[in-house]
mmCIF file of N, CA and C in Angstrom:
data_model
loop_
_atom_site.group_PDB
_atom_site.id
_atom_site.type_symbol
_atom_site.label_atom_id
_atom_site.label_comp_id
_atom_site.label_asym_id
_atom_site.label_seq_id
_atom_site.Cartn_x
_atom_site.Cartn_y
_atom_site.Cartn_z
ATOM 1 N N UNK A 1 0.760 -1.213 -0.014
ATOM 2 C CA UNK A 1 0.013 -0.013 -0.007
ATOM 3 C C UNK A 1 0.845 1.272 0.002
ATOM 4 N N UNK A 2 2.115 1.169 -0.224
ATOM 5 C CA UNK A 2 2.977 2.317 -0.244
ATOM 6 C C UNK A 2 3.283 2.746 -1.673
ATOM 7 N N UNK A 3 3.443 4.042 -1.875
ATOM 8 C CA UNK A 3 3.883 4.544 -3.157
ATOM 9 C C UNK A 3 5.383 4.846 -3.038
ATOM 10 N N UNK A 4 6.151 4.431 -3.992
ATOM 11 C CA UNK A 4 7.627 4.595 -3.931
ATOM 12 C C UNK A 4 8.112 5.444 -5.087
ATOM 13 N N UNK A 5 9.092 6.300 -4.812
ATOM 14 C CA UNK A 5 9.828 6.986 -5.820
ATOM 15 C C UNK A 5 11.256 6.624 -5.683
ATOM 16 N N UNK A 6 12.006 6.646 -6.791
ATOM 17 C CA UNK A 6 13.405 6.320 -6.762
ATOM 18 C C UNK A 6 14.225 7.480 -7.313
ATOM 19 N N UNK A 7 15.416 7.658 -6.730
ATOM 20 C CA UNK A 7 16.332 8.703 -7.152
ATOM 21 C C UNK A 7 17.664 8.066 -7.418
ATOM 22 N N UNK A 8 18.291 8.457 -8.505
ATOM 23 C CA UNK A 8 19.591 7.933 -8.865
ATOM 24 C C UNK A 8 20.762 8.590 -8.173
ATOM 25 N N UNK A 9 20.531 9.761 -7.600
ATOM 26 C CA UNK A 9 21.609 10.450 -6.869
ATOM 27 C C UNK A 9 21.016 11.419 -5.874
ATOM 28 N N UNK A 10 21.841 12.123 -5.131
ATOM 29 C CA UNK A 10 21.357 13.027 -4.061
ATOM 30 C C UNK A 10 20.616 14.205 -4.684
ATOM 31 N N UNK A 11 21.046 14.719 -5.844
ATOM 32 C CA UNK A 11 20.356 15.872 -6.432
ATOM 33 C C UNK A 11 18.929 15.478 -6.820
ATOM 34 N N UNK A 12 18.733 14.295 -7.369
ATOM 35 C CA UNK A 12 17.399 13.866 -7.693
ATOM 36 C C UNK A 12 16.538 13.670 -6.433
ATOM 37 N N UNK A 13 17.102 13.144 -5.393
ATOM 38 C CA UNK A 13 16.393 12.992 -4.134
ATOM 39 C C UNK A 13 15.980 14.331 -3.543
ATOM 40 N N UNK A 14 16.841 15.299 -3.598
ATOM 41 C CA UNK A 14 16.518 16.661 -3.113
ATOM 42 C C UNK A 14 15.390 17.269 -3.924
ATOM 43 N N UNK A 15 15.448 17.093 -5.249
ATOM 44 C CA UNK A 15 14.418 17.616 -6.123
ATOM 45 C C UNK A 15 13.053 16.975 -5.841
ATOM 46 N N UNK A 16 13.054 15.643 -5.646
ATOM 47 C CA UNK A 16 11.788 14.974 -5.335
ATOM 48 C C UNK A 16 11.231 15.470 -3.994
ATOM 49 N N UNK A 17 12.122 15.689 -3.016
ATOM 50 C CA UNK A 17 11.691 16.152 -1.704
ATOM 51 C C UNK A 17 11.118 17.574 -1.732
ATOM 52 N N UNK A 18 11.577 18.352 -2.673
ATOM 53 C CA UNK A 18 10.994 19.710 -2.825
ATOM 54 C C UNK A 18 9.649 19.695 -3.394
ATOM 55 N N UNK A 19 9.322 18.657 -4.117
ATOM 56 C CA UNK A 19 8.065 18.602 -4.794
ATOM 57 C C UNK A 19 6.874 18.097 -3.934
ATOM 58 N N UNK A 20 7.157 17.300 -2.921
ATOM 59 C CA UNK A 20 6.076 16.793 -2.092
ATOM 60 C C UNK A 20 6.649 16.158 -0.831
ATOM 61 N N UNK A 21 5.828 16.087 0.231
ATOM 62 C CA UNK A 21 6.296 15.512 1.447
ATOM 63 C C UNK A 21 6.341 13.977 1.392
ATOM 64 N N UNK A 22 7.251 13.390 2.165
ATOM 65 C CA UNK A 22 7.458 11.962 2.233
ATOM 66 C C UNK A 22 7.290 11.522 3.657
ATOM 67 N N UNK A 23 6.839 10.304 3.848
ATOM 68 C CA UNK A 23 6.743 9.702 5.174
ATOM 69 C C UNK A 23 8.022 8.945 5.544
ATOM 70 N N UNK A 24 8.706 8.383 4.530
ATOM 71 C CA UNK A 24 9.882 7.558 4.780
ATOM 72 C C UNK A 24 10.868 7.771 3.640
ATOM 73 N N UNK A 25 12.159 7.718 4.004
ATOM 74 C CA UNK A 25 13.237 7.774 3.008
ATOM 75 C C UNK A 25 14.260 6.703 3.409
ATOM 76 N N UNK A 26 14.583 5.878 2.398
ATOM 77 C CA UNK A 26 15.650 4.892 2.543
ATOM 78 C C UNK A 26 16.777 5.363 1.691
ATOM 79 N N UNK A 27 17.971 5.449 2.224
ATOM 80 C CA UNK A 27 19.111 6.009 1.440
ATOM 81 C C UNK A 27 20.344 5.182 1.616
ATOM 82 N N UNK A 28 20.973 4.912 0.492
ATOM 83 C CA UNK A 28 22.260 4.185 0.577
ATOM 84 C C UNK A 28 23.313 5.094 1.167
ATOM 85 N N UNK A 29 24.276 4.538 1.824
ATOM 86 C CA UNK A 29 25.330 5.335 2.461
ATOM 87 C C UNK A 29 26.220 5.973 1.353
ATOM 88 N N UNK A 30 26.652 5.164 0.453
ATOM 89 C CA UNK A 30 27.555 5.660 -0.606
ATOM 90 C C UNK A 30 26.705 6.000 -1.821
ATOM 91 N N UNK A 31 26.761 7.287 -2.219
ATOM 92 C CA UNK A 31 26.002 7.797 -3.323
ATOM 93 C C UNK A 31 26.942 8.231 -4.443
ATOM 94 N N UNK A 32 26.471 8.369 -5.656
ATOM 95 C CA UNK A 32 27.307 8.860 -6.752
ATOM 96 C C UNK A 32 27.829 10.249 -6.460
ATOM 97 N N UNK A 33 28.887 10.624 -7.130
ATOM 98 C CA UNK A 33 29.534 11.948 -7.037
ATOM 99 C C UNK A 33 29.988 12.271 -5.592
ATOM 100 N N UNK A 34 30.491 11.234 -4.927
ATOM 101 C CA UNK A 34 31.066 11.366 -3.567
ATOM 102 C C UNK A 34 30.079 11.985 -2.567
ATOM 103 N N UNK A 35 28.790 11.812 -2.807
ATOM 104 C CA UNK A 35 27.789 12.272 -1.843
ATOM 105 C C UNK A 35 27.717 11.261 -0.713
ATOM 106 N N UNK A 36 27.279 11.725 0.418
ATOM 107 C CA UNK A 36 27.168 10.897 1.632
ATOM 108 C C UNK A 36 25.714 10.730 1.993
ATOM 109 N N UNK A 37 25.218 9.492 2.028
ATOM 110 C CA UNK A 37 23.823 9.255 2.355
ATOM 111 C C UNK A 37 23.368 9.728 3.708
ATOM 112 N N UNK A 38 24.245 9.672 4.667
ATOM 113 C CA UNK A 38 23.931 10.133 6.038
ATOM 114 C C UNK A 38 23.715 11.655 5.987
ATOM 115 N N UNK A 39 24.531 12.368 5.258
ATOM 116 C CA UNK A 39 24.366 13.832 5.136
ATOM 117 C C UNK A 39 23.080 14.141 4.411
ATOM 118 N N UNK A 40 22.739 13.392 3.354
ATOM 119 C CA UNK A 40 21.531 13.564 2.627
ATOM 120 C C UNK A 40 20.303 13.357 3.509
ATOM 121 N N UNK A 41 20.326 12.309 4.324
ATOM 122 C CA UNK A 41 19.212 12.079 5.224
ATOM 123 C C UNK A 41 18.994 13.260 6.186
ATOM 124 N N UNK A 42 20.100 13.813 6.694
ATOM 125 C CA UNK A 42 20.003 14.949 7.588
ATOM 126 C C UNK A 42 19.360 16.169 6.855
ATOM 127 N N UNK A 43 19.777 16.397 5.579
ATOM 128 C CA UNK A 43 19.210 17.467 4.798
ATOM 129 C C UNK A 43 17.717 17.263 4.589
ATOM 130 N N UNK A 44 17.326 16.020 4.256
ATOM 131 C CA UNK A 44 15.893 15.747 3.984
ATOM 132 C C UNK A 44 15.083 15.894 5.268
ATOM 133 N N UNK A 45 15.654 15.472 6.390
ATOM 134 C CA UNK A 45 14.969 15.623 7.651
ATOM 135 C C UNK A 45 14.700 17.118 7.982
ATOM 136 N N UNK A 46 15.767 17.928 7.701
ATOM 137 C CA UNK A 46 15.651 19.395 7.933
ATOM 138 C C UNK A 46 14.623 20.016 7.041
ATOM 139 N N UNK A 47 14.567 19.559 5.803
ATOM 140 C CA UNK A 47 13.587 20.152 4.855
ATOM 141 C C UNK A 47 12.171 19.599 5.015
ATOM 142 N N UNK A 48 12.058 18.419 5.613
ATOM 143 C CA UNK A 48 10.748 17.769 5.822
ATOM 144 C C UNK A 48 10.577 17.326 7.294
ATOM 145 N N UNK A 49 10.224 18.274 8.131
ATOM 146 C CA UNK A 49 10.151 17.970 9.583
ATOM 147 C C UNK A 49 9.150 16.824 9.915
ATOM 148 N N UNK A 50 8.168 16.592 9.024
ATOM 149 C CA UNK A 50 7.172 15.516 9.303
ATOM 150 C C UNK A 50 7.658 14.171 8.879
ATOM 151 N N UNK A 51 8.845 14.076 8.326
ATOM 152 C CA UNK A 51 9.396 12.804 7.878
ATOM 153 C C UNK A 51 9.468 11.843 9.069
ATOM 154 N N UNK A 52 8.828 10.688 8.901
ATOM 155 C CA UNK A 52 8.690 9.739 10.032
ATOM 156 C C UNK A 52 9.828 8.730 10.094
ATOM 157 N N UNK A 53 10.496 8.462 8.980
ATOM 158 C CA UNK A 53 11.570 7.463 8.943
ATOM 159 C C UNK A 53 12.623 7.922 7.934
ATOM 160 N N UNK A 54 13.869 7.969 8.381
ATOM 161 C CA UNK A 54 14.992 8.277 7.534
ATOM 162 C C UNK A 54 16.041 7.206 7.848
ATOM 163 N N UNK A 55 16.109 6.205 6.997
ATOM 164 C CA UNK A 55 16.956 5.043 7.303
ATOM 165 C C UNK A 55 18.109 4.938 6.311
ATOM 166 N N UNK A 56 19.218 4.449 6.805
ATOM 167 C CA UNK A 56 20.443 4.242 6.024
ATOM 168 C C UNK A 56 20.554 2.798 5.572
ATOM 169 N N UNK A 57 20.933 2.611 4.333
ATOM 170 C CA UNK A 57 21.121 1.254 3.771
ATOM 171 C C UNK A 57 22.610 1.107 3.456
ATOM 172 N N UNK A 58 23.242 0.074 3.957
ATOM 173 C CA UNK A 58 24.681 -0.087 3.734
ATOM 174 C C UNK A 58 25.163 -1.514 3.854
ATOM 175 N N UNK A 59 26.305 -1.781 3.311
ATOM 176 C CA UNK A 59 26.977 -3.069 3.485
ATOM 177 C C UNK A 59 28.306 -2.843 4.232
ATOM 178 N N UNK A 60 28.454 -1.615 4.810
ATOM 179 C CA UNK A 60 29.704 -1.278 5.524
ATOM 180 C C UNK A 60 29.852 -2.159 6.771
ATOM 181 N N UNK A 61 31.089 -2.283 7.237
ATOM 182 C CA UNK A 61 31.322 -3.056 8.448
ATOM 183 C C UNK A 61 30.997 -2.262 9.675
ATOM 184 N N UNK A 62 31.003 -2.909 10.798
ATOM 185 C CA UNK A 62 30.554 -2.309 12.089
ATOM 186 C C UNK A 62 31.450 -1.104 12.446
ATOM 187 N N UNK A 63 32.725 -1.106 12.127
ATOM 188 C CA UNK A 63 33.601 -0.004 12.456
ATOM 189 C C UNK A 63 33.171 1.258 11.773
ATOM 190 N N UNK A 64 32.693 1.182 10.568
ATOM 191 C CA UNK A 64 32.242 2.354 9.822
ATOM 192 C C UNK A 64 30.938 2.906 10.363
ATOM 193 N N UNK A 65 30.167 2.059 10.995
ATOM 194 C CA UNK A 65 28.820 2.515 11.468
ATOM 195 C C UNK A 65 28.877 3.329 12.777
ATOM 196 N N UNK A 66 30.052 3.485 13.367
ATOM 197 C CA UNK A 66 30.159 4.253 14.594
ATOM 198 C C UNK A 66 29.729 5.699 14.431
ATOM 199 N N UNK A 67 29.756 6.265 13.257
ATOM 200 C CA UNK A 67 29.370 7.658 13.094
ATOM 201 C C UNK A 67 27.907 7.852 12.784
ATOM 202 N N UNK A 68 27.166 6.795 12.743
ATOM 203 C CA UNK A 68 25.688 6.892 12.481
ATOM 204 C C UNK A 68 24.970 7.213 13.771
ATOM 205 N N UNK A 69 24.204 8.336 13.797
ATOM 206 C CA UNK A 69 23.466 8.655 15.014
ATOM 207 C C UNK A 69 22.499 7.567 15.391
ATOM 208 N N UNK A 70 22.215 7.420 16.683
ATOM 209 C CA UNK A 70 21.351 6.341 17.165
ATOM 210 C C UNK A 70 19.956 6.458 16.590
ATOM 211 N N UNK A 71 19.524 7.608 16.231
ATOM 212 C CA UNK A 71 18.128 7.778 15.771
ATOM 213 C C UNK A 71 17.943 7.395 14.275
ATOM 214 N N UNK A 72 19.057 7.051 13.617
ATOM 215 C CA UNK A 72 18.978 6.651 12.233
ATOM 216 C C UNK A 72 19.046 5.144 12.154
ATOM 217 N N UNK A 73 17.957 4.474 11.803
ATOM 218 C CA UNK A 73 17.998 3.066 11.653
ATOM 219 C C UNK A 73 18.908 2.632 10.471
ATOM 220 N N UNK A 74 19.605 1.504 10.639
ATOM 221 C CA UNK A 74 20.482 1.003 9.582
ATOM 222 C C UNK A 74 19.971 -0.333 9.110
ATOM 223 N N UNK A 75 19.811 -0.388 7.768
ATOM 224 C CA UNK A 75 19.452 -1.704 7.123
ATOM 225 C C UNK A 75 20.700 -2.224 6.429
ATOM 226 N N UNK A 76 21.090 -3.407 6.789
ATOM 227 C CA UNK A 76 22.278 -4.026 6.209
ATOM 228 C C UNK A 76 21.942 -4.743 4.920
ATOM 229 N N UNK A 77 22.763 -4.594 3.878
ATOM 230 C CA UNK A 77 22.592 -5.277 2.629
ATOM 231 C C UNK A 77 23.118 -6.679 2.757
ATOM 232 N N UNK A 78 22.459 -7.630 2.156
ATOM 233 C CA UNK A 78 21.196 -7.496 1.469
ATOM 234 C C UNK A 78 20.043 -7.397 2.477
ATOM 235 N N UNK A 79 19.127 -6.510 2.105
ATOM 236 C CA UNK A 79 17.959 -6.249 3.032
ATOM 237 C C UNK A 79 17.010 -7.375 3.024
ATOM 238 N N UNK A 80 16.721 -7.917 4.147
ATOM 239 C CA UNK A 80 15.708 -8.951 4.263
ATOM 240 C C UNK A 80 14.350 -8.305 4.238
ATOM 241 N N UNK A 81 13.424 -8.775 3.369
ATOM 242 C CA UNK A 81 12.105 -8.172 3.289
ATOM 243 C C UNK A 81 11.389 -8.068 4.624
ATOM 244 N N UNK A 82 11.513 -9.091 5.478
ATOM 245 C CA UNK A 82 10.801 -9.020 6.795
ATOM 246 C C UNK A 82 11.347 -7.935 7.659
ATOM 247 N N UNK A 83 12.645 -7.659 7.574
ATOM 248 C CA UNK A 83 13.287 -6.550 8.365
ATOM 249 C C UNK A 83 12.752 -5.235 7.811
ATOM 250 N N UNK A 84 12.686 -5.030 6.520
ATOM 251 C CA UNK A 84 12.180 -3.810 5.960
ATOM 252 C C UNK A 84 10.750 -3.596 6.304
ATOM 253 N N UNK A 85 9.943 -4.648 6.184
ATOM 254 C CA UNK A 85 8.507 -4.539 6.493
ATOM 255 C C UNK A 85 8.340 -4.160 7.983
ATOM 256 N N UNK A 86 9.100 -4.743 8.822
ATOM 257 C CA UNK A 86 8.974 -4.433 10.300
ATOM 258 C C UNK A 86 9.388 -2.986 10.567
ATOM 259 N N UNK A 87 10.433 -2.500 9.926
ATOM 260 C CA UNK A 87 10.896 -1.156 10.137
ATOM 261 C C UNK A 87 9.821 -0.177 9.629
ATOM 262 N N UNK A 88 9.301 -0.411 8.449
ATOM 263 C CA UNK A 88 8.237 0.473 7.885
ATOM 264 C C UNK A 88 6.998 0.471 8.765
ATOM 265 N N UNK A 89 6.593 -0.723 9.205
ATOM 266 C CA UNK A 89 5.383 -0.868 10.058
ATOM 267 C C UNK A 89 5.575 -0.113 11.381
ATOM 268 N N UNK A 90 6.736 -0.194 11.961
ATOM 269 C CA UNK A 90 6.989 0.489 13.239
ATOM 270 C C UNK A 90 6.924 2.001 13.126
ATOM 271 N N UNK A 91 7.355 2.553 11.998
ATOM 272 C CA UNK A 91 7.431 4.009 11.834
ATOM 273 C C UNK A 91 6.204 4.584 11.146
ATOM 274 N N UNK A 92 5.464 3.784 10.405
ATOM 275 C CA UNK A 92 4.380 4.337 9.587
ATOM 276 C C UNK A 92 2.992 3.890 10.078
ATOM 277 N N UNK A 93 2.954 3.055 11.108
ATOM 278 C CA UNK A 93 1.695 2.533 11.598
ATOM 279 C C UNK A 93 0.845 3.646 12.247
#
């Protein structure tokens, strides 16, 4: 029952976010053009205060995850559908 939009890079994601509000954003950590997914999530949260979920998707090791704030859920690749469904249900119910 969710509508999804996809963005190929941070610029496209920002443009989509300017066009309409979102309930949830899933963002890869490593983005094209040396963009940082964690920074993009912070920007999207700032521009959309009603955003209910801003989650990071990564295959990075545990040592790299130390810089992720506790309020940002992390989905490890490959993402298990049951984990994604649980995360979305918890934040969008």
